[in-house]
PDB file of C-alpha atoms in Angstrom:
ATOM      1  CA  UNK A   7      13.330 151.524  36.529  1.00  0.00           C
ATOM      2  CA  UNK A   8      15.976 152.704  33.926  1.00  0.00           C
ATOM      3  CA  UNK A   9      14.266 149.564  32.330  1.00  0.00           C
ATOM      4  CA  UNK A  10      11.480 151.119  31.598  1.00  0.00           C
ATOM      5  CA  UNK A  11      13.087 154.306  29.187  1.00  0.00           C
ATOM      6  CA  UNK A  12      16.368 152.102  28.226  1.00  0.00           C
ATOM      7  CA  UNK A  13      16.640 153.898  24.673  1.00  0.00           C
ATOM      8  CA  UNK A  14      14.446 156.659  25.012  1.00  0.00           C
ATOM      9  CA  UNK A  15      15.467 160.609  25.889  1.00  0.00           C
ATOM     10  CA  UNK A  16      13.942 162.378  28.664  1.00  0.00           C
ATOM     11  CA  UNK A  17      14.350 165.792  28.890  1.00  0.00           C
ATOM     12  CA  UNK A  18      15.473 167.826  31.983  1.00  0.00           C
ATOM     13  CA  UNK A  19      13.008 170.497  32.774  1.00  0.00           C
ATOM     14  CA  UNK A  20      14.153 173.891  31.492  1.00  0.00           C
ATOM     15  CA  UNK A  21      16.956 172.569  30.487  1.00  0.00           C
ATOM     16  CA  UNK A  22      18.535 171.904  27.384  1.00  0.00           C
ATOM     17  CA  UNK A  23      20.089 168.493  28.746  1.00  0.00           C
ATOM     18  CA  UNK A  24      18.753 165.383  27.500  1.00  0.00           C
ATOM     19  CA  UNK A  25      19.038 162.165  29.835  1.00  0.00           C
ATOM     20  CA  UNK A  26      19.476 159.446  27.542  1.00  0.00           C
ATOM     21  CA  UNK A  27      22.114 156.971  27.995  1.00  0.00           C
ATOM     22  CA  UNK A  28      21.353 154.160  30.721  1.00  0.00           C
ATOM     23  CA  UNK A  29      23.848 155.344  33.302  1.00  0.00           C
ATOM     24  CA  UNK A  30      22.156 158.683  33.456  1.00  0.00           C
ATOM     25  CA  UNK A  31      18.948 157.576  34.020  1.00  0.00           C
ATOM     26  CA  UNK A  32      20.212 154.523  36.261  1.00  0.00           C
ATOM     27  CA  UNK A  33      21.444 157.463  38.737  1.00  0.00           C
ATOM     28  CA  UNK A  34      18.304 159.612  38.058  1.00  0.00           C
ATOM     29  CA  UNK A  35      15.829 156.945  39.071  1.00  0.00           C
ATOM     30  CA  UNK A  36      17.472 154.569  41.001  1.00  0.00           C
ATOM     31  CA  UNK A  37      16.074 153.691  44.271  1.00  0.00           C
ATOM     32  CA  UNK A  38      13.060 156.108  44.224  1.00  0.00           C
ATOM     33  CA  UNK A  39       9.802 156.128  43.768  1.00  0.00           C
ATOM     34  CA  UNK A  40       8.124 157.330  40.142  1.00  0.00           C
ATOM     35  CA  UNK A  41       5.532 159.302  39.568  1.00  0.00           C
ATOM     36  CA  UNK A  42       4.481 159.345  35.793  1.00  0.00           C
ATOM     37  CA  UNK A  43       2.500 162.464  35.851  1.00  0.00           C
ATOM     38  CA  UNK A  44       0.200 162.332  32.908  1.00  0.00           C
ATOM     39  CA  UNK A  45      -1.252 166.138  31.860  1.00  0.00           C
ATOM     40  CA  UNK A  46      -2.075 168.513  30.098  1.00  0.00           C
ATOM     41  CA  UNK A  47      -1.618 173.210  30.719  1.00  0.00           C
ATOM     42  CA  UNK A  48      -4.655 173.448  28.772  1.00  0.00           C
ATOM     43  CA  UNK A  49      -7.389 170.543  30.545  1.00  0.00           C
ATOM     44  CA  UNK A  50      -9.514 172.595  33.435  1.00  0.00           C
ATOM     45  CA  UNK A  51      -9.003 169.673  35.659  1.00  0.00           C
ATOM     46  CA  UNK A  52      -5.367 169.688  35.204  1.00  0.00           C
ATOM     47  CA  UNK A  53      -5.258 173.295  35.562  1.00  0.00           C
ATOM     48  CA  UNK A  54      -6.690 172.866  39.306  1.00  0.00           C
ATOM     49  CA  UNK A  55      -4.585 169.703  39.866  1.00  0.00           C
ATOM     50  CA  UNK A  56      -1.175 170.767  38.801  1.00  0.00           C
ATOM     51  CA  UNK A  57      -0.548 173.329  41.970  1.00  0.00           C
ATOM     52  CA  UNK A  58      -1.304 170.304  44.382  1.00  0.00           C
ATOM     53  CA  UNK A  59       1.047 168.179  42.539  1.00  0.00           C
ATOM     54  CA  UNK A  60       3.828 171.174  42.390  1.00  0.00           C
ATOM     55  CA  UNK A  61       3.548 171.663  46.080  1.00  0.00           C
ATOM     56  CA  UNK A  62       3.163 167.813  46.737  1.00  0.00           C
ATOM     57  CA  UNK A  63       6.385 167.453  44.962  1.00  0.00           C
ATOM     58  CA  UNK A  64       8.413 170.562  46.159  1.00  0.00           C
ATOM     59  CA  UNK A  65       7.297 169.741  50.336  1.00  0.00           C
ATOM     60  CA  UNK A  66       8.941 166.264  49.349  1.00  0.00           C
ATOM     61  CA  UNK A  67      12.619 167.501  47.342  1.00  0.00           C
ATOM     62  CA  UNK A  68      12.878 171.081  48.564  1.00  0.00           C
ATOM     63  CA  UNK A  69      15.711 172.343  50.811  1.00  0.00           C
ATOM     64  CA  UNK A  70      13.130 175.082  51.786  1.00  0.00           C
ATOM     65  CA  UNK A  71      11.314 172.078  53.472  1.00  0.00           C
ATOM     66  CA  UNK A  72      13.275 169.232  53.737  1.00  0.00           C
ATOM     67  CA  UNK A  73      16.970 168.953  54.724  1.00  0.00           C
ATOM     68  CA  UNK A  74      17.137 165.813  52.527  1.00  0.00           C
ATOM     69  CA  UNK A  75      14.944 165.470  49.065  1.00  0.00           C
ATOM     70  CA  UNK A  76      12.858 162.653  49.369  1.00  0.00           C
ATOM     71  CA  UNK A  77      13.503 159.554  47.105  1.00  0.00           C
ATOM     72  CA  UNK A  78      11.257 160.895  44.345  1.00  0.00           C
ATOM     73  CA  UNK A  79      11.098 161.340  40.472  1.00  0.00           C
ATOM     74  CA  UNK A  80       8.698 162.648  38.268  1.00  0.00           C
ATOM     75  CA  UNK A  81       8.185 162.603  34.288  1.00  0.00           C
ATOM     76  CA  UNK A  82       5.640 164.371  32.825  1.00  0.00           C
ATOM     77  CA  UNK A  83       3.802 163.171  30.154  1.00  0.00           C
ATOM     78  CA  UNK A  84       2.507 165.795  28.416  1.00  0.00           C
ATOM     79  CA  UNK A  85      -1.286 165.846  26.099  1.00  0.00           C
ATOM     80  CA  UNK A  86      -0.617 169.411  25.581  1.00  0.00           C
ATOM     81  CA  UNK A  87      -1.503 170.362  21.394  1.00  0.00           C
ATOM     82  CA  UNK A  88       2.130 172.099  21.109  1.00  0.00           C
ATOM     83  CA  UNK A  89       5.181 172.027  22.479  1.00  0.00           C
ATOM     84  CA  UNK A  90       5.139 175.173  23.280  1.00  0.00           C
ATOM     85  CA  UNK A  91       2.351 175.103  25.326  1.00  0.00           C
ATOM     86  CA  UNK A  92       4.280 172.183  26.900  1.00  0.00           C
ATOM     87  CA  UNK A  93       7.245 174.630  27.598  1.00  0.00           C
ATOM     88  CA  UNK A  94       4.856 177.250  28.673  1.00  0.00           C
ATOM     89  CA  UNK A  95       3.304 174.485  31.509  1.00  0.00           C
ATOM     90  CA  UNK A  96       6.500 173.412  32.192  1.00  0.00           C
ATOM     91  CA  UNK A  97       8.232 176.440  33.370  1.00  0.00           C
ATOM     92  CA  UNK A  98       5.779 177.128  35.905  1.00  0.00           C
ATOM     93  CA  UNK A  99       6.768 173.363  38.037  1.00  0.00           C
ATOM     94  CA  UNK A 100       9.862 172.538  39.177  1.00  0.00           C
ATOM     95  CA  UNK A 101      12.979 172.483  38.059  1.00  0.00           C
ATOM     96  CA  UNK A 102      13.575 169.019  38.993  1.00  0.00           C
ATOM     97  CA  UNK A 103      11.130 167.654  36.953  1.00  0.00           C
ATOM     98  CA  UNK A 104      11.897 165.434  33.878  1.00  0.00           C
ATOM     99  CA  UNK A 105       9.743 165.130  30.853  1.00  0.00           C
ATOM    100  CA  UNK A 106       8.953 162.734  27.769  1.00  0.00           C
ATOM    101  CA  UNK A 107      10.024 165.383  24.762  1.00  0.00           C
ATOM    102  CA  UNK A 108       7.164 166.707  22.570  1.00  0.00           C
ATOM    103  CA  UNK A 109       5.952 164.458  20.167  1.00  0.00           C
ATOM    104  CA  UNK A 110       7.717 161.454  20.998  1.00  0.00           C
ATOM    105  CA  UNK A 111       5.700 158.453  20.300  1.00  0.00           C
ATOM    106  CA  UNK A 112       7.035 156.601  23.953  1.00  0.00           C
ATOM    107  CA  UNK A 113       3.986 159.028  25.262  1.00  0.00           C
ATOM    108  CA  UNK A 114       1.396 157.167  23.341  1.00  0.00           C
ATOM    109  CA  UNK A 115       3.183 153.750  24.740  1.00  0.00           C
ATOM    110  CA  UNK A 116       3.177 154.591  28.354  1.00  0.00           C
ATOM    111  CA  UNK A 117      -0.356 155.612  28.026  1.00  0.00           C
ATOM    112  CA  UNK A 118      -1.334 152.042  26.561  1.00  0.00           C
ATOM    113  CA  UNK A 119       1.036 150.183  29.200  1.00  0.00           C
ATOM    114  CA  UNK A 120      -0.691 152.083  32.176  1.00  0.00           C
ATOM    115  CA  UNK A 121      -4.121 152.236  31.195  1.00  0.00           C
ATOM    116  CA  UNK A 122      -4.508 155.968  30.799  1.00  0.00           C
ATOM    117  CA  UNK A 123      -7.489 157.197  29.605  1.00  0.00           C
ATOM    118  CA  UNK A 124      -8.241 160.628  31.295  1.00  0.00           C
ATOM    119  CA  UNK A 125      -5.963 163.400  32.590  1.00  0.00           C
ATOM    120  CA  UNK A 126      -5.060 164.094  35.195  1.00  0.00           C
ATOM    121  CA  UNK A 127      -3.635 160.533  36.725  1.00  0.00           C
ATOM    122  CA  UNK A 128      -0.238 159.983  38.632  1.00  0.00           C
ATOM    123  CA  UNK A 129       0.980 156.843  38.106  1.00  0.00           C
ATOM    124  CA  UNK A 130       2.936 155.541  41.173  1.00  0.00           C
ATOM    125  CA  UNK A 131       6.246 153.292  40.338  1.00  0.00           C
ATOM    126  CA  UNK A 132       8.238 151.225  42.214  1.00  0.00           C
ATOM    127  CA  UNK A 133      11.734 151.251  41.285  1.00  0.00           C
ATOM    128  CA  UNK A 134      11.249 148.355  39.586  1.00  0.00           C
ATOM    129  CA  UNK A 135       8.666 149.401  37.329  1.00  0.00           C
ATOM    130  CA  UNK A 136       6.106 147.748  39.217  1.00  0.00           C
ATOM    131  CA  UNK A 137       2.939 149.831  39.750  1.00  0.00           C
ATOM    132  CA  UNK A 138       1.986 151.171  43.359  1.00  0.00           C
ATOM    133  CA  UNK A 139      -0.471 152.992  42.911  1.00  0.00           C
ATOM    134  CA  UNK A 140      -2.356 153.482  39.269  1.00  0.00           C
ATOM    135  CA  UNK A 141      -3.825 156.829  39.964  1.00  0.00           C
ATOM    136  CA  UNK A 142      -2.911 158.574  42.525  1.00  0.00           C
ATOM    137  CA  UNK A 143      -4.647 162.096  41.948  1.00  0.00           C
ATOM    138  CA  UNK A 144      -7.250 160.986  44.697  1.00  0.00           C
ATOM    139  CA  UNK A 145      -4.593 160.545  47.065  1.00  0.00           C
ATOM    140  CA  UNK A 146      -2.579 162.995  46.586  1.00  0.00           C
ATOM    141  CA  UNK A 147      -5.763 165.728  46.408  1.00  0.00           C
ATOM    142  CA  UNK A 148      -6.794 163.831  49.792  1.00  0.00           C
ATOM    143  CA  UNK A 149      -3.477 163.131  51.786  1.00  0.00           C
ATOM    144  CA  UNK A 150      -0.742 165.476  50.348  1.00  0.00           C
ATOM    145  CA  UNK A 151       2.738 164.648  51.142  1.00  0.00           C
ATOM    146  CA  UNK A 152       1.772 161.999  53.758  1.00  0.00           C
ATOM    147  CA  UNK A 153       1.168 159.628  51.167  1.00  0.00           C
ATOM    148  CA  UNK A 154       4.478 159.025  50.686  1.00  0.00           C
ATOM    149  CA  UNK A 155       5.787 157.399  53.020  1.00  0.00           C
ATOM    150  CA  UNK A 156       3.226 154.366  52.267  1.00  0.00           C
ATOM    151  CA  UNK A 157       4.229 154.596  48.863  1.00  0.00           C
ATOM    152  CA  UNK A 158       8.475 154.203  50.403  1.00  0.00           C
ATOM    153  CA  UNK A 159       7.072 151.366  52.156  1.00  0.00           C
ATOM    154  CA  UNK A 160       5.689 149.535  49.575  1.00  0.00           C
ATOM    155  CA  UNK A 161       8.299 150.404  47.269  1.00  0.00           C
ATOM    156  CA  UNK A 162      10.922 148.949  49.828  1.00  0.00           C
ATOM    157  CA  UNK A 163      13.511 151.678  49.188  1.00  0.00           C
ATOM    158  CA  UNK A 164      16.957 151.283  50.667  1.00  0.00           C
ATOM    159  CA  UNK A 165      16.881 154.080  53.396  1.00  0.00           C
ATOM    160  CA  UNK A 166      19.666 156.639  52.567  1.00  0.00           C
ATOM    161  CA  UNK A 167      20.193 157.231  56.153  1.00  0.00           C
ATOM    162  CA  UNK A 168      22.942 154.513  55.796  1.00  0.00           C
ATOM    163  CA  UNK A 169      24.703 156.546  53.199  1.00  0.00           C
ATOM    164  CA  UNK A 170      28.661 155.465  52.977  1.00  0.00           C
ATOM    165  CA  UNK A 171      30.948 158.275  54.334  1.00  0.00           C
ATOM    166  CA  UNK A 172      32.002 159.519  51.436  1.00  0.00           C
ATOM    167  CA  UNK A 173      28.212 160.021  50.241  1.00  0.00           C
ATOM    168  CA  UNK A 174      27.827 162.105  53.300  1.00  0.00           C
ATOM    169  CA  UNK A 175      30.325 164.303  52.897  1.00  0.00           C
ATOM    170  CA  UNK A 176      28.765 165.257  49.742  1.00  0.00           C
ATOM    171  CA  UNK A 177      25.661 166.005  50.928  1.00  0.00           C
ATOM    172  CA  UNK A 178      26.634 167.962  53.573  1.00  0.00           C
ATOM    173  CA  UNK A 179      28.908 170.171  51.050  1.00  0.00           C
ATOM    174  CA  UNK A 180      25.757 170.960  49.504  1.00  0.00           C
ATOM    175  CA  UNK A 181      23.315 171.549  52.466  1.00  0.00           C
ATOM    176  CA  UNK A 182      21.389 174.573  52.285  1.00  0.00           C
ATOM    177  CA  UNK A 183      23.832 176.938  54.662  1.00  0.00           C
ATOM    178  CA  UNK A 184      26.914 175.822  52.016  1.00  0.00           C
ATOM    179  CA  UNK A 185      26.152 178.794  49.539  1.00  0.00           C
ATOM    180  CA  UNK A 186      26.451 181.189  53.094  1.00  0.00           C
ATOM    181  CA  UNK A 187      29.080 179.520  54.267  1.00  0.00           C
ATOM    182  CA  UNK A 188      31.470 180.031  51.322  1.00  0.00           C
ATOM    183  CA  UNK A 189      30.167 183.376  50.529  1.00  0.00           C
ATOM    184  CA  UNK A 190      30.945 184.209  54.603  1.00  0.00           C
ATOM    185  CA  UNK A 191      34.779 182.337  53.728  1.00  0.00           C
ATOM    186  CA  UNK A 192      35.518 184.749  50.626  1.00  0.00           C
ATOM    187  CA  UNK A 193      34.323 187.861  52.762  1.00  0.00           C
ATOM    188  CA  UNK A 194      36.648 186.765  56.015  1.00  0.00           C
ATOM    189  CA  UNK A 195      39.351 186.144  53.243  1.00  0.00           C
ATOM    190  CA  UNK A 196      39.328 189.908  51.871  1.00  0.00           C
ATOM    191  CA  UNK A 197      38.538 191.540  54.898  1.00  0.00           C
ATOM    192  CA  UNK A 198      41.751 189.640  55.747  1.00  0.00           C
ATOM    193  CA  UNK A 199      43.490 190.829  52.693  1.00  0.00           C
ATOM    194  CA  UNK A 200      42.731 194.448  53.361  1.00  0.00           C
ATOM    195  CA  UNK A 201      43.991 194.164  56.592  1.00  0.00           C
ATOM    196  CA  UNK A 202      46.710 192.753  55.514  1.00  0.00           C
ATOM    197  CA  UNK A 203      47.493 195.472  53.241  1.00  0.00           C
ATOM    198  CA  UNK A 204      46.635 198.122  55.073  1.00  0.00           C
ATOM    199  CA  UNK A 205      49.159 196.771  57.978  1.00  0.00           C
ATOM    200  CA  UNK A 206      52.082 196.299  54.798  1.00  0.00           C
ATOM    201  CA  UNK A 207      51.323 200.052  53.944  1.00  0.00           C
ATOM    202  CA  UNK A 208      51.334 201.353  57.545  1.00  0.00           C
ATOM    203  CA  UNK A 209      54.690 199.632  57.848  1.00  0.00           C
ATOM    204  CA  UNK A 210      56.214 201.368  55.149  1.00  0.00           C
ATOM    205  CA  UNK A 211      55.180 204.451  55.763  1.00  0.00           C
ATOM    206  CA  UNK A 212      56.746 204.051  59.468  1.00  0.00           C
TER     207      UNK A 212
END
């Protein structure tokens, strides 16, 4: 898939970070499935579409809903007039979104390679690059997150469920219940240090 944007920039959604070299976007996309979403803050159609996509996307790679994110990327390709409407649409979808930068020509090129003529339409990717699904607003509108597990299917995705140990571990660091968990360590760790002190000080007193 990297294939596909080897020396282009893609920008990380707001974010400053660019992800431009091949090993960054070899990591970012490998092994999923893309969706190309191709869109615009302004079109009336998008404006009704976008929401479904957002909470397509977020019931697939939230911890709120999933304990796992799915094996999905999106870019959007943006037919907004400026970038700042861009940025404006932008900072209302998730934060794991990536996005062709304003202005870059690689819009107009995608466009031409997948046949898009109206907005909205989700192109559906395998990693590969091959196309699954050439517009999947229909779908998506119809179906919601159930459609993707024919899309995993026919993208043949190597199931992460056989994740080496190491990979595990990881993950598990960074399940959901980690932020409690460490914030729950560093209060047992200064209750303990009053207590501590508070022992030292009765001691000396004695």
């Amino acid at each position: 898939m990297a294939a596909l944007f080897t020396g282009k920039v893609l920008m990380a959604n707001r974010e400053q970070d660019e992800v431009e070299t091949e090993r960054e976007l070899g990591r970012a996309l490998e092994n999923k499935v893309l969706l190309l979403y191709f869109g615009s803050g302004q079109c009336p159609r998008c404006r009704q579409f976008s929401p479904l996509l957002k909470d397509f996307f977020l019931r697939l790679t939230d911890e709120f809903y999933v304990e796992r994110a799915s094996q999905l990327v999106l870019v959007y390709v943006s037919r907004d007039e400026t970038e700042e409407q861009q940025s404006a649409f932008l900072r209302t979808m998730p934060k794991r979104w990536l996005a062709v930068p304003f202005g870059d020509a690689f819009k107009r090129e995608l466009e031409l390679r997948f046949a898009v003529s109206e907005v909205p339409a989700v192109v559906v990717l395998k990693p590969n690059g091959e196309v699954i699904v050439g517009n999947a607003v229909e779908e998506i509108r119809r179906m919601g997150p159930a459609c993707f597990r024919n899309w995993q299917e026919a993208a043949e995705l190597v199931d992460r469920n056989f994740l080496l140990a190491e990979d595990f571990d990881d993950w598990t660091r960074r399940s959901i219940t980690d932020p409690i968990c460490r914030l729950k360590y560093k209060l047992d760790k200064k209750t303990e240090a009053k207590n501590k002190e508070r022992k030292e000080e009765g001691e000396e007193s004695s």
